Structures are given as C-alpha cells and as structure tokens.
mmCIF file of C-alpha atoms in Angstrom:
data_model
loop_
_atom_site.group_PDB
_atom_site.id
_atom_site.type_symbol
_atom_site.label_atom_id
_atom_site.label_comp_id
_atom_site.label_asym_id
_atom_site.label_seq_id
_atom_site.Cartn_x
_atom_site.Cartn_y
_atom_site.Cartn_z
ATOM 1 C CA MET A 1 -8.302 -7.733 36.147
ATOM 2 C CA LYS A 2 -9.738 -5.824 33.160
ATOM 3 C CA LYS A 3 -8.113 -6.189 29.782
ATOM 4 C CA GLU A 4 -7.097 -2.528 29.759
ATOM 5 C CA GLU A 5 -5.298 -2.965 33.081
ATOM 6 C CA LEU A 6 -3.491 -6.042 31.736
ATOM 7 C CA ILE A 7 -2.361 -4.096 28.681
ATOM 8 C CA GLN A 8 -1.093 -1.240 30.846
ATOM 9 C CA LYS A 9 0.762 -3.599 33.181
ATOM 10 C CA ALA A 10 2.336 -5.513 30.275
ATOM 11 C CA TYR A 11 3.400 -2.237 28.684
ATOM 12 C CA GLU A 12 5.088 -1.020 31.870
ATOM 13 C CA ILE A 13 7.114 -4.238 32.028
ATOM 14 C CA ALA A 14 7.984 -3.959 28.340
ATOM 15 C CA ALA A 15 9.089 -0.343 28.788
ATOM 16 C CA GLU A 16 11.544 -1.458 31.484
ATOM 17 C CA ARG A 17 12.867 -4.316 29.371
ATOM 18 C CA TYR A 18 13.463 -2.040 26.404
ATOM 19 C CA ALA A 19 14.982 0.711 28.529
ATOM 20 C CA ALA A 20 17.608 -1.822 29.617
ATOM 21 C CA VAL A 21 18.821 -2.042 25.991
ATOM 22 C CA GLY A 22 18.560 1.691 25.350
ATOM 23 C CA VAL A 23 15.119 1.948 23.718
ATOM 24 C CA ASP A 24 12.523 4.538 24.764
ATOM 25 C CA THR A 25 9.092 2.997 24.172
ATOM 26 C CA GLU A 26 7.283 6.316 24.680
ATOM 27 C CA LYS A 27 9.279 7.804 21.816
ATOM 28 C CA VAL A 28 8.363 4.791 19.676
ATOM 29 C CA LEU A 29 4.672 5.365 20.391
ATOM 30 C CA GLU A 30 5.031 9.015 19.385
ATOM 31 C CA THR A 31 6.785 8.065 16.165
ATOM 32 C CA MET A 32 4.093 5.538 15.309
ATOM 33 C CA GLN A 33 1.475 8.305 15.400
ATOM 34 C CA ASP A 34 3.320 9.875 12.451
ATOM 35 C CA PHE A 35 3.352 6.607 10.498
ATOM 36 C CA HIS A 36 0.635 6.953 7.872
ATOM 37 C CA LEU A 37 -0.334 4.198 5.458
ATOM 38 C CA SER A 38 -1.943 4.943 2.102
ATOM 39 C CA LEU A 39 -4.849 2.488 1.968
ATOM 40 C CA HIS A 40 -5.479 1.168 -1.531
ATOM 41 C CA CYS A 41 -9.066 1.691 -2.626
ATOM 42 C CA TRP A 42 -8.983 -1.238 -5.063
ATOM 43 C CA GLN A 43 -9.022 -3.901 -2.334
ATOM 44 C CA ALA A 44 -12.692 -3.160 -1.675
ATOM 45 C CA ASP A 45 -13.978 -3.960 -5.172
ATOM 46 C CA ASP A 46 -11.340 -6.168 -6.848
ATOM 47 C CA VAL A 47 -9.945 -3.363 -9.073
ATOM 48 C CA THR A 48 -13.265 -2.747 -10.841
ATOM 49 C CA GLY A 49 -13.629 1.023 -10.536
ATOM 50 C CA PHE A 50 -16.564 3.210 -11.510
ATOM 51 C CA GLU A 51 -16.232 3.853 -15.210
ATOM 52 C CA VAL A 52 -19.577 3.513 -16.988
ATOM 53 C CA GLN A 53 -17.798 1.841 -19.882
ATOM 54 C CA ALA A 54 -15.680 -0.393 -17.629
ATOM 55 C CA GLY A 55 -14.426 -3.647 -19.115
ATOM 56 C CA SER A 56 -12.800 -6.707 -17.584
ATOM 57 C CA LEU A 57 -9.551 -6.463 -15.646
ATOM 58 C CA THR A 58 -6.502 -6.573 -17.944
ATOM 59 C CA GLY A 59 -2.855 -5.553 -17.838
ATOM 60 C CA GLY A 60 -1.325 -8.740 -16.482
ATOM 61 C CA ILE A 61 -3.013 -8.493 -13.073
ATOM 62 C CA GLN A 62 -5.693 -10.639 -11.458
ATOM 63 C CA ALA A 63 -7.978 -10.456 -8.461
ATOM 64 C CA THR A 64 -8.522 -14.091 -7.489
ATOM 65 C CA GLY A 65 -11.541 -15.286 -5.555
ATOM 66 C CA ASN A 66 -15.228 -14.448 -5.473
ATOM 67 C CA TYR A 67 -15.945 -13.877 -1.789
ATOM 68 C CA PRO A 68 -19.388 -12.276 -1.315
ATOM 69 C CA GLY A 69 -19.927 -8.650 -0.344
ATOM 70 C CA LYS A 70 -17.602 -6.640 -2.598
ATOM 71 C CA ALA A 71 -18.362 -2.941 -2.984
ATOM 72 C CA ARG A 72 -20.509 -2.239 -6.049
ATOM 73 C CA ASN A 73 -20.539 1.550 -6.087
ATOM 74 C CA ILE A 74 -18.808 4.592 -4.679
ATOM 75 C CA ASP A 75 -20.942 4.769 -1.523
ATOM 76 C CA GLU A 76 -20.347 1.133 -0.613
ATOM 77 C CA LEU A 77 -16.622 1.461 -1.269
ATOM 78 C CA ARG A 78 -16.351 4.540 0.934
ATOM 79 C CA ALA A 79 -18.298 2.850 3.706
ATOM 80 C CA ASP A 80 -16.003 -0.190 3.576
ATOM 81 C CA ILE A 81 -12.870 1.968 3.685
ATOM 82 C CA LEU A 82 -14.123 3.877 6.723
ATOM 83 C CA LYS A 83 -15.103 0.644 8.438
ATOM 84 C CA ALA A 84 -11.648 -0.805 7.851
ATOM 85 C CA ALA A 85 -9.961 2.393 9.030
ATOM 86 C CA SER A 86 -11.881 2.215 12.320
ATOM 87 C CA TYR A 87 -9.836 -0.876 13.242
ATOM 88 C CA ILE A 88 -6.458 0.530 12.205
ATOM 89 C CA PRO A 89 -4.695 2.706 14.806
ATOM 90 C CA GLY A 90 -3.527 6.165 13.752
ATOM 91 C CA THR A 91 -4.542 8.370 10.828
ATOM 92 C CA HIS A 92 -4.088 7.227 7.266
ATOM 93 C CA ARG A 93 -4.376 8.223 3.624
ATOM 94 C CA LEU A 94 -6.373 6.823 0.724
ATOM 95 C CA ASN A 95 -4.778 5.792 -2.554
ATOM 96 C CA LEU A 96 -7.102 6.166 -5.564
ATOM 97 C CA HIS A 97 -6.754 4.857 -9.106
ATOM 98 C CA GLU A 98 -8.120 7.078 -11.864
ATOM 99 C CA ILE A 99 -10.897 4.601 -12.668
ATOM 100 C CA TYR A 100 -12.442 5.369 -9.262
ATOM 101 C CA GLY A 101 -13.579 8.859 -10.270
ATOM 102 C CA ASP A 102 -17.057 10.065 -9.412
ATOM 103 C CA PHE A 103 -18.245 10.100 -13.018
ATOM 104 C CA GLN A 104 -21.923 10.603 -12.172
ATOM 105 C CA GLY A 105 -23.071 7.944 -14.631
ATOM 106 C CA LYS A 106 -21.407 9.658 -17.591
ATOM 107 C CA VAL A 107 -18.937 8.154 -20.069
ATOM 108 C CA VAL A 108 -15.604 9.879 -19.456
ATOM 109 C CA ASP A 109 -12.731 8.444 -21.452
ATOM 110 C CA ARG A 110 -9.321 8.311 -19.841
ATOM 111 C CA ASP A 111 -7.935 11.208 -21.904
ATOM 112 C CA GLN A 112 -10.820 13.431 -20.782
ATOM 113 C CA VAL A 113 -10.582 13.028 -17.002
ATOM 114 C CA GLU A 114 -10.663 16.279 -15.027
ATOM 115 C CA PRO A 115 -10.177 17.310 -11.376
ATOM 116 C CA GLU A 116 -13.946 17.810 -11.166
ATOM 117 C CA HIS A 117 -14.388 14.042 -11.372
ATOM 118 C CA PHE A 118 -12.601 13.771 -8.015
ATOM 119 C CA LYS A 119 -14.163 16.778 -6.295
ATOM 120 C CA SER A 120 -16.410 14.575 -4.156
ATOM 121 C CA TRP A 121 -13.400 12.458 -3.161
ATOM 122 C CA ILE A 122 -11.523 15.583 -2.067
ATOM 123 C CA GLU A 123 -14.504 16.709 0.017
ATOM 124 C CA TRP A 124 -14.927 13.201 1.446
ATOM 125 C CA GLY A 125 -11.245 13.075 2.388
ATOM 126 C CA LYS A 126 -11.471 16.387 4.215
ATOM 127 C CA GLU A 127 -14.594 15.266 6.054
ATOM 128 C CA HIS A 128 -12.933 12.083 7.276
ATOM 129 C CA ASN A 129 -9.393 13.412 7.824
ATOM 130 C CA MET A 130 -8.037 11.142 5.101
ATOM 131 C CA LYS A 131 -5.594 12.684 2.648
ATOM 132 C CA LEU A 132 -5.480 11.364 -0.894
ATOM 133 C CA ASP A 133 -2.864 9.833 -3.168
ATOM 134 C CA PHE A 134 -3.424 8.971 -6.820
ATOM 135 C CA ASN A 135 -2.560 6.617 -9.692
ATOM 136 C CA SER A 136 -2.960 6.803 -13.441
ATOM 137 C CA THR A 137 -4.708 3.725 -14.909
ATOM 138 C CA SER A 138 -3.361 2.161 -18.097
ATOM 139 C CA PHE A 139 -5.088 -1.231 -17.848
ATOM 140 C CA SER A 140 -8.654 -2.418 -18.499
ATOM 141 C CA HIS A 141 -9.298 -0.184 -21.514
ATOM 142 C CA PRO A 142 -9.856 -0.887 -25.233
ATOM 143 C CA LYS A 143 -6.610 0.946 -25.991
ATOM 144 C CA SER A 144 -4.599 -0.829 -23.299
ATOM 145 C CA GLY A 145 -3.417 -3.809 -25.351
ATOM 146 C CA ASP A 146 0.094 -4.936 -24.488
ATOM 147 C CA LEU A 147 1.616 -1.465 -24.879
ATOM 148 C CA SER A 148 0.440 1.953 -23.699
ATOM 149 C CA LEU A 149 3.082 4.654 -23.123
ATOM 150 C CA SER A 150 5.549 2.618 -25.189
ATOM 151 C CA ASN A 151 3.168 1.928 -28.064
ATOM 152 C CA PRO A 152 4.653 2.569 -31.550
ATOM 153 C CA ASP A 153 1.154 3.600 -32.684
ATOM 154 C CA GLU A 154 1.472 7.346 -32.098
ATOM 155 C CA GLY A 155 -2.268 7.833 -31.677
ATOM 156 C CA ILE A 156 -2.481 5.277 -28.871
ATOM 157 C CA ARG A 157 0.698 6.527 -27.226
ATOM 158 C CA GLN A 158 -0.532 10.119 -27.233
ATOM 159 C CA PHE A 159 -3.849 8.956 -25.771
ATOM 160 C CA TRP A 160 -2.023 7.547 -22.763
ATOM 161 C CA ILE A 161 0.322 10.521 -22.508
ATOM 162 C CA GLU A 162 -2.703 12.813 -22.337
ATOM 163 C CA HIS A 163 -4.352 10.538 -19.765
ATOM 164 C CA THR A 164 -1.298 10.617 -17.521
ATOM 165 C CA LYS A 165 -0.855 14.385 -17.880
ATOM 166 C CA ARG A 166 -4.441 14.846 -16.783
ATOM 167 C CA CYS A 167 -3.909 12.513 -13.830
ATOM 168 C CA ARG A 168 -1.015 14.684 -12.670
ATOM 169 C CA ALA A 169 -3.312 17.709 -12.865
ATOM 170 C CA VAL A 170 -5.869 15.854 -10.736
ATOM 171 C CA ALA A 171 -3.166 14.988 -8.191
ATOM 172 C CA GLU A 172 -2.090 18.634 -8.083
ATOM 173 C CA GLU A 173 -5.627 19.716 -7.197
ATOM 174 C CA MET A 174 -5.858 17.027 -4.542
ATOM 175 C CA GLY A 175 -2.598 18.152 -2.965
ATOM 176 C CA LYS A 176 -3.596 21.804 -3.079
ATOM 177 C CA ALA A 177 -6.967 21.120 -1.466
ATOM 178 C CA GLN A 178 -5.567 18.990 1.367
ATOM 179 C CA GLY A 179 -2.529 21.180 2.061
ATOM 180 C CA ASP A 180 -0.198 18.219 1.676
ATOM 181 C CA PRO A 181 1.391 16.829 -1.500
ATOM 182 C CA CYS A 182 -0.596 14.129 -3.264
ATOM 183 C CA ILE A 183 1.728 11.337 -4.353
ATOM 184 C CA MET A 184 0.902 10.131 -7.849
ATOM 185 C CA ASN A 185 2.186 6.755 -8.876
ATOM 186 C CA LEU A 186 2.848 5.886 -12.507
ATOM 187 C CA TRP A 187 2.838 2.212 -13.411
ATOM 188 C CA VAL A 188 2.124 0.804 -16.858
ATOM 189 C CA HIS A 189 1.782 -2.859 -17.708
ATOM 190 C CA ASP A 190 3.622 -2.613 -21.059
ATOM 191 C CA GLY A 191 5.371 -5.796 -22.127
ATOM 192 C CA SER A 192 5.392 -8.877 -24.299
ATOM 193 C CA LYS A 193 4.222 -12.447 -23.763
ATOM 194 C CA ASP A 194 6.999 -13.869 -25.903
ATOM 195 C CA ILE A 195 10.432 -12.870 -27.155
ATOM 196 C CA THR A 196 10.739 -9.329 -28.532
ATOM 197 C CA VAL A 197 13.526 -8.042 -30.780
ATOM 198 C CA ASN A 198 12.638 -4.383 -30.147
ATOM 199 C CA ARG A 199 13.514 -3.884 -26.482
ATOM 200 C CA MET A 200 15.366 -0.629 -27.098
ATOM 201 C CA LYS A 201 12.597 0.798 -29.293
ATOM 202 C CA TYR A 202 9.853 0.392 -26.709
ATOM 203 C CA ARG A 203 12.011 1.712 -23.878
ATOM 204 C CA ALA A 204 13.009 4.740 -25.951
ATOM 205 C CA LEU A 205 9.318 5.413 -26.542
ATOM 206 C CA LEU A 206 8.524 5.048 -22.841
ATOM 207 C CA LYS A 207 11.356 7.424 -21.957
ATOM 208 C CA ASP A 208 10.051 10.004 -24.416
ATOM 209 C CA SER A 209 6.493 9.613 -23.110
ATOM 210 C CA LEU A 210 7.646 10.174 -19.540
ATOM 211 C CA ASP A 211 9.592 13.268 -20.548
ATOM 212 C CA GLN A 212 6.460 14.686 -22.146
ATOM 213 C CA ILE A 213 4.337 13.804 -19.121
ATOM 214 C CA PHE A 214 6.726 15.318 -16.574
ATOM 215 C CA ASP A 215 7.373 18.464 -18.600
ATOM 216 C CA THR A 216 4.885 20.405 -16.453
ATOM 217 C CA GLU A 217 6.083 21.037 -12.909
ATOM 218 C CA TYR A 218 3.653 21.123 -10.009
ATOM 219 C CA LYS A 219 4.039 22.250 -6.402
ATOM 220 C CA ASN A 220 1.322 20.222 -4.685
ATOM 221 C CA MET A 221 1.956 16.719 -5.998
ATOM 222 C CA LYS A 222 4.880 14.330 -6.141
ATOM 223 C CA ASP A 223 5.592 11.822 -8.907
ATOM 224 C CA CYS A 224 6.728 8.261 -8.351
ATOM 225 C CA ILE A 225 7.499 5.609 -10.955
ATOM 226 C CA GLU A 226 7.026 1.866 -10.480
ATOM 227 C CA SER A 227 8.732 -1.097 -12.120
ATOM 228 C CA LYS A 228 7.680 -4.720 -12.458
ATOM 229 C CA VAL A 229 9.292 -8.022 -13.416
ATOM 230 C CA PHE A 230 6.364 -9.314 -15.493
ATOM 231 C CA GLY A 231 2.604 -9.567 -15.742
ATOM 232 C CA ILE A 232 0.380 -12.541 -16.554
ATOM 233 C CA GLY A 233 0.332 -12.789 -20.341
ATOM 234 C CA LEU A 234 3.379 -10.498 -20.517
ATOM 235 C CA GLU A 235 5.979 -12.848 -19.103
ATOM 236 C CA SER A 236 8.960 -12.413 -21.439
ATOM 237 C CA TYR A 237 9.561 -8.672 -21.445
ATOM 238 C CA THR A 238 8.568 -5.673 -19.334
ATOM 239 C CA VAL A 239 9.330 -2.262 -20.816
ATOM 240 C CA GLY A 240 9.330 -0.498 -17.442
ATOM 241 C CA SER A 241 11.814 -2.763 -15.710
ATOM 242 C CA ASN A 242 13.626 -2.017 -12.462
ATOM 243 C CA ASP A 243 16.777 -1.026 -14.340
ATOM 244 C CA PHE A 244 14.818 1.301 -16.609
ATOM 245 C CA TYR A 245 13.122 3.170 -13.797
ATOM 246 C CA ILE A 246 16.203 3.384 -11.597
ATOM 247 C CA GLY A 247 18.027 5.044 -14.480
ATOM 248 C CA TYR A 248 15.120 7.334 -15.247
ATOM 249 C CA GLY A 249 14.450 8.199 -11.619
ATOM 250 C CA ALA A 250 18.078 8.937 -10.785
ATOM 251 C CA SER A 251 18.538 11.076 -13.898
ATOM 252 C CA ARG A 252 15.253 12.981 -13.412
ATOM 253 C CA ASN A 253 15.245 13.182 -9.601
ATOM 254 C CA LYS A 254 12.011 11.212 -9.341
ATOM 255 C CA MET A 255 10.689 9.140 -6.487
ATOM 256 C CA ILE A 256 10.978 5.385 -7.037
ATOM 257 C CA THR A 257 8.165 3.022 -6.055
ATOM 258 C CA LEU A 258 9.197 -0.346 -4.663
ATOM 259 C CA ASP A 259 6.356 -2.845 -4.883
ATOM 260 C CA THR A 260 7.334 -5.891 -2.847
ATOM 261 C CA GLY A 261 5.651 -8.172 -5.380
ATOM 262 C CA HIS A 262 7.414 -6.738 -8.419
ATOM 263 C CA PHE A 263 10.777 -8.453 -8.118
ATOM 264 C CA HIS A 264 12.193 -11.933 -8.489
ATOM 265 C CA PRO A 265 11.168 -14.232 -5.608
ATOM 266 C CA THR A 266 14.664 -14.373 -4.132
ATOM 267 C CA GLU A 267 15.406 -10.636 -4.414
ATOM 268 C CA SER A 268 15.595 -8.607 -1.212
ATOM 269 C CA VAL A 269 13.591 -5.406 -1.590
ATOM 270 C CA ALA A 270 15.016 -4.243 1.751
ATOM 271 C CA ASP A 271 18.520 -4.264 0.299
ATOM 272 C CA LYS A 272 17.451 -1.739 -2.359
ATOM 273 C CA VAL A 273 16.525 0.971 0.147
ATOM 274 C CA SER A 274 19.994 2.195 1.088
ATOM 275 C CA SER A 275 21.238 2.131 -2.505
ATOM 276 C CA LEU A 276 18.313 4.032 -3.981
ATOM 277 C CA LEU A 277 18.213 6.691 -1.270
ATOM 278 C CA LEU A 278 21.728 7.726 -2.257
ATOM 279 C CA TYR A 279 20.451 8.729 -5.698
ATOM 280 C CA VAL A 280 16.739 9.580 -5.535
ATOM 281 C CA PRO A 281 14.979 11.980 -3.160
ATOM 282 C CA GLU A 282 12.323 9.666 -1.741
ATOM 283 C CA LEU A 283 10.837 6.194 -1.992
ATOM 284 C CA MET A 284 7.260 4.959 -2.176
ATOM 285 C CA LEU A 285 6.451 1.462 -0.945
ATOM 286 C CA HIS A 286 3.659 -0.744 -2.223
ATOM 287 C CA VAL A 287 3.592 -3.450 0.408
ATOM 288 C CA SER A 288 2.008 -6.758 -0.472
ATOM 289 C CA ARG A 289 2.870 -10.449 -0.191
ATOM 290 C CA PRO A 290 3.918 -12.278 -3.349
ATOM 291 C CA VAL A 291 3.465 -16.042 -3.340
ATOM 292 C CA ARG A 292 5.554 -17.409 -6.220
ATOM 293 C CA TRP A 293 4.581 -14.406 -8.344
ATOM 294 C CA ASP A 294 2.998 -10.969 -7.924
ATOM 295 C CA SER A 295 -0.144 -12.578 -6.563
ATOM 296 C CA ASP A 296 -1.027 -9.721 -4.205
ATOM 297 C CA HIS A 297 -1.741 -11.754 -1.110
ATOM 298 C CA VAL A 298 -2.601 -9.835 2.057
ATOM 299 C CA THR A 299 0.421 -8.384 3.829
ATOM 300 C CA ILE A 300 1.460 -10.260 6.969
ATOM 301 C CA MET A 301 4.352 -10.074 9.427
ATOM 302 C CA ASP A 302 6.652 -12.181 7.303
ATOM 303 C CA ASP A 303 10.437 -11.927 7.241
ATOM 304 C CA PRO A 304 10.723 -9.829 4.022
ATOM 305 C CA THR A 305 8.281 -7.215 5.326
ATOM 306 C CA MET A 306 9.943 -6.992 8.734
ATOM 307 C CA GLU A 307 13.352 -6.707 7.074
ATOM 308 C CA LEU A 308 12.076 -3.944 4.791
ATOM 309 C CA PHE A 309 10.808 -1.784 7.644
ATOM 310 C CA SER A 310 13.899 -2.465 9.730
ATOM 311 C CA GLU A 311 16.094 -1.263 6.886
ATOM 312 C CA ILE A 312 14.150 1.997 6.575
ATOM 313 C CA VAL A 313 14.658 2.693 10.281
ATOM 314 C CA ARG A 314 18.309 1.683 10.136
ATOM 315 C CA CYS A 315 18.814 4.097 7.223
ATOM 316 C CA GLY A 316 17.274 6.931 9.212
ATOM 317 C CA ALA A 317 14.852 7.381 6.328
ATOM 318 C CA LEU A 318 11.494 7.775 8.069
ATOM 319 C CA ASP A 319 11.038 11.205 6.474
ATOM 320 C CA ARG A 320 12.004 9.989 2.984
ATOM 321 C CA VAL A 321 9.796 6.924 2.587
ATOM 322 C CA HIS A 322 6.040 6.774 1.969
ATOM 323 C CA TYR A 323 3.988 3.703 2.690
ATOM 324 C CA GLY A 324 1.157 2.268 0.633
ATOM 325 C CA LEU A 325 -0.500 -1.126 0.493
ATOM 326 C CA ASP A 326 -1.118 -2.924 -2.783
ATOM 327 C CA TYR A 327 -2.941 -6.229 -2.732
ATOM 328 C CA PHE A 328 -6.383 -7.291 -3.896
ATOM 329 C CA ASP A 329 -7.458 -10.514 -2.300
ATOM 330 C CA ALA A 330 -11.003 -11.501 -3.263
ATOM 331 C CA SER A 331 -10.833 -14.882 -1.528
ATOM 332 C CA ILE A 332 -11.543 -13.584 1.995
ATOM 333 C CA ASN A 333 -13.562 -10.802 3.586
ATOM 334 C CA ARG A 334 -12.241 -7.662 1.916
ATOM 335 C CA ILE A 335 -12.510 -5.383 4.956
ATOM 336 C CA GLY A 336 -10.754 -8.000 7.033
ATOM 337 C CA ALA A 337 -8.032 -8.088 4.385
ATOM 338 C CA TYR A 338 -7.573 -4.323 4.756
ATOM 339 C CA VAL A 339 -7.255 -4.600 8.516
ATOM 340 C CA ILE A 340 -4.919 -7.607 8.578
ATOM 341 C CA GLY A 341 -2.541 -6.054 6.055
ATOM 342 C CA SER A 342 -2.553 -2.582 7.563
ATOM 343 C CA ARG A 343 -2.000 -3.761 11.108
ATOM 344 C CA ALA A 344 0.728 -6.141 9.918
ATOM 345 C CA ALA A 345 2.610 -3.259 8.301
ATOM 346 C CA GLN A 346 2.216 -1.219 11.483
ATOM 347 C CA LYS A 347 3.449 -4.106 13.607
ATOM 348 C CA CYS A 348 6.525 -4.421 11.404
ATOM 349 C CA MET A 349 7.253 -0.716 11.846
ATOM 350 C CA THR A 350 6.710 -0.945 15.610
ATOM 351 C CA ARG A 351 9.232 -3.774 15.840
ATOM 352 C CA ALA A 352 11.678 -1.909 13.627
ATOM 353 C CA LEU A 353 11.501 1.182 15.834
ATOM 354 C CA LEU A 354 12.061 -0.951 18.941
ATOM 355 C CA GLU A 355 15.335 -2.375 17.660
ATOM 356 C CA PRO A 356 18.223 -1.407 19.994
ATOM 357 C CA ILE A 357 20.051 0.162 17.085
ATOM 358 C CA ALA A 358 22.475 2.286 19.117
ATOM 359 C CA LYS A 359 23.876 -0.738 20.941
ATOM 360 C CA LEU A 360 23.957 -2.812 17.756
ATOM 361 C CA ARG A 361 25.900 -0.106 15.929
ATOM 362 C CA GLU A 362 28.315 0.138 18.801
ATOM 363 C CA TYR A 363 28.994 -3.599 18.583
ATOM 364 C CA GLU A 364 29.444 -3.378 14.819
ATOM 365 C CA ALA A 365 31.817 -0.422 15.017
ATOM 366 C CA ASN A 366 33.930 -2.315 17.551
ATOM 367 C CA GLY A 367 34.053 -5.458 15.447
ATOM 368 C CA GLN A 368 32.044 -7.378 18.028
ATOM 369 C CA GLY A 369 30.268 -9.734 15.649
ATOM 370 C CA PHE A 370 29.219 -12.235 18.288
ATOM 371 C CA GLN A 371 27.620 -9.572 20.456
ATOM 372 C CA ARG A 372 25.827 -7.989 17.492
ATOM 373 C CA LEU A 373 24.320 -11.274 16.330
ATOM 374 C CA ALA A 374 23.414 -12.319 19.864
ATOM 375 C CA LEU A 375 21.533 -9.076 20.532
ATOM 376 C CA LEU A 376 19.782 -9.262 17.150
ATOM 377 C CA GLU A 377 18.497 -12.690 18.146
ATOM 378 C CA GLU A 378 17.576 -11.838 21.727
ATOM 379 C CA GLU A 379 15.667 -8.680 20.783
ATOM 380 C CA LYS A 380 13.289 -10.821 18.727
ATOM 381 C CA ALA A 381 11.967 -12.189 22.026
ATOM 382 C CA LEU A 382 11.544 -8.818 23.728
ATOM 383 C CA PRO A 383 7.868 -7.914 24.423
ATOM 384 C CA TRP A 384 7.282 -5.732 21.348
ATOM 385 C CA ASN A 385 3.654 -6.887 21.252
ATOM 386 C CA ALA A 386 2.968 -5.128 24.554
ATOM 387 C CA VAL A 387 4.041 -1.850 22.940
ATOM 388 C CA TRP A 388 1.834 -2.575 19.936
ATOM 389 C CA ASP A 389 -1.140 -3.308 22.208
ATOM 390 C CA MET A 390 -0.599 0.013 23.964
ATOM 391 C CA PHE A 391 -0.509 1.799 20.600
ATOM 392 C CA CYS A 392 -3.885 0.285 19.734
ATOM 393 C CA LEU A 393 -5.283 1.154 23.147
ATOM 394 C CA LYS A 394 -4.152 4.773 22.888
ATOM 395 C CA ASN A 395 -5.860 5.027 19.508
ATOM 396 C CA ASN A 396 -9.143 3.518 20.694
ATOM 397 C CA VAL A 397 -9.115 0.581 18.294
ATOM 398 C CA PRO A 398 -9.591 -3.089 19.208
ATOM 399 C CA VAL A 399 -6.587 -4.718 20.848
ATOM 400 C CA GLY A 400 -5.615 -8.179 19.728
ATOM 401 C CA GLU A 401 -8.185 -10.359 18.047
ATOM 402 C CA ASP A 402 -11.217 -8.346 19.164
ATOM 403 C CA PHE A 403 -11.726 -6.847 15.689
ATOM 404 C CA ILE A 404 -12.475 -10.270 14.174
ATOM 405 C CA ALA A 405 -15.938 -10.589 15.677
ATOM 406 C CA GLU A 406 -16.770 -6.965 14.880
ATOM 407 C CA ILE A 407 -15.873 -7.384 11.208
ATOM 408 C CA GLU A 408 -17.878 -10.623 11.094
ATOM 409 C CA LYS A 409 -20.906 -8.675 12.307
ATOM 410 C CA TYR A 410 -20.419 -5.967 9.677
ATOM 411 C CA GLU A 411 -19.951 -8.643 7.020
ATOM 412 C CA ALA A 412 -23.273 -10.234 7.892
ATOM 413 C CA GLU A 413 -24.985 -6.866 7.589
ATOM 414 C CA VAL A 414 -23.595 -5.859 4.202
ATOM 415 C CA THR A 415 -23.514 -9.206 2.375
ATOM 416 C CA SER A 416 -27.255 -9.602 2.826
ATOM 417 C CA LYS A 417 -27.729 -6.356 0.905
ATOM 418 C CA ARG A 418 -25.105 -6.719 -1.841
#
C-alpha cells in the first residue's frame, strides 16, 4: 500500500474516533489553513543582519554554535527562508528586524532608515505570497550600551526614539503594500548588570519615550510591546519588565508580546493568556524553548508549548492572537531548525484544536471532576498525528520524517559554496 493511501486510511479512522467525542476533524483542517506563523528571519544568519557598519551581537542575547552554511547576504537568506517554507504546510509570514534592510552597500544609521530600504522585501513578499512583520533593533550598535529608550543621555535616547518612529513608518508602508496590517514588535534590552538605585527614573524615561513613539497613529500597522526578565550581562534589572509593559499596554490599548523565553523558568506563559485578553486587544507570541534561561532553543512539542496553544483555543482567541517564532540556534542546520520549530508549533495547534472542549466543559459545568480529568488524559492518546499527516498531505509538503533527507541534500549543496 502506498504511503498516501496509508495516510488517508489512518485519517479516516482518526476522524471516526474524534467524531465519537464530538470533534470534527475536517473543521480542524480548515482552521489550520488559517493558522499563519511569522517566520523569524534571524534564524538563518544568527542575528547578523545586513548593515554595512554591523558590529558584534550585543544586548544580552547570544547565538550559540558555529554550524556551517549560515546565510551571508540577502539573497542567501531569502533562499534559505523559501527552502524552509517549502517544508512547512500552509502559508506563512516573515518577521524582519530593521538590521535586515536592503541597504545596497551604503551606510545607513538606525535613525536614518526609510521605507525605501525595505522596498525589495515588500516586492519579494508579494512575489512569494509571504506577508511581512517588523521589529525595531536596539542592540548591536555603538549607541546601544546598556540603555537605549531609557537612557538619561537625551541625545542617545532621542536617537533611539527617532529610530523606532522610523521603524513604525516602515511597518506602515509594509502593511499598506500587502493589504494586511504589519505587526511591529518593540523590544529593547535596557537593563543593568548589577544593583541599580534608579529603577523609577529609567522606567519613567522609557514610558516617555514610548509615548513619543506612539504619538503618530497608523492604519496599516499594529504595535506590540515585549518584556523580558533579564539579558546576559544585564541580570539584575530590566527596565521593560512584564509588569511595566502590562501596565503600559493596558493603559494605552497596545498589543502585548509574550515571548516564551522571557519569563522565570517556573512561570506558565499559558496562564497569562486569559488574564491579558481581558485588558488588551490582542496578543503576539514569540515561541521558543528556554533551557534554564532565554537560550532560544528550537521550539519542540514540549508541555509548555502545548499548554500555551491549548489555552488560546480554550479562550476562543484564535482571532486575537498572532504567532511568531523567536529562536536562533547556530548549533544545528539552520533550515532544519526553521522546519522543526515551525512544524512543532503547528502540531501543538492541531492538537489544541482537536481537544473535545465541548464535552470537557460540560463535565466541568456539572462538577464532574473525575470525568473531566479522565477525558483529558484519554484524549492525549487519540490519533491526532493522523490528522496532522493529512494536513501535510493536503498542503503538498513531506509527511513525517521525509523532509530530513531533503534538507540534508540542500545542506550539502549550499555549505560547499558558503
């Protein structure tokens, strides 16, 4: 029997099993077609970017490893992204940092960036049916230091305010060109390695900077703001903490970004979803895998990620949450890292959508705790993977482990040239 026939037969059995607990697998497949990840461009080149004057990576973040074959220029990066996307079912977006502009070999400082520097990206996105999202870039710059938007040096602070204003203008042009809002994420590394006695001062400065940045309203882009616990070399104090951005986001009606690596190891990011959605319009996810710290390991189907996607479905928030990946693993094949992480996130969403939520809610409403827990356990063994395989088959991408050999072949081709 051919593999395609086996997949079809397994799916038909799975559909019957799920129907018995009130789940329509065809509806799940339809919903998955509307699940779009924002692929992070920085996985392909270890957060290097294309600035002529680029320096070493700073800002409390690290790309660990030196696996051969990383993208060295804009053409190689685009080729790698398209190659990765060919193994990921569905249609997806691309998330760009400002340092990935097409600067044409010219020195363009961060406070001089213009939409024209991303014109080729906009055209490329249209050509490949890949809509764009955007990020300002406060790290890896001579004026980065430990403080950017919260810097008491007014000249440096205004430099970064101007940079971020210009990034919002770029995002507006991206959104206008693609007919869909470009989501622009704002994260700054600002903090202190050791004890600070000026916590309030720096946060007041950050608040004022954000107010200046967001003073201009746009129709074709959406802002999101991202917190962090700490960065390497900035362990004792982070200006843009979770508490800071929750307060700012709720008071300014801004989207909050939840990066799964930006919280204490024992914190549940999933538990934050229902609370935040009561006070802010939408959420952005940066899905990665922290190991002891924000180490940006490749996303896998681990318990925290599955719980996060389950909570989004349980909250009925599919239309209020956006999904991006954010890891930069340089220790393994970078295209393979894209594919593993993307497919893992999609698998987690597939499983979340297959949860027999109606029956579970019925048990909970009736106080039937035993039945609720029993069904939660038994549904883990239902054949969700057969539905996932069918999703891949319908989207003409490799099913199962078939992509491994194909990526190995591509790797052999490109590493000999790079």
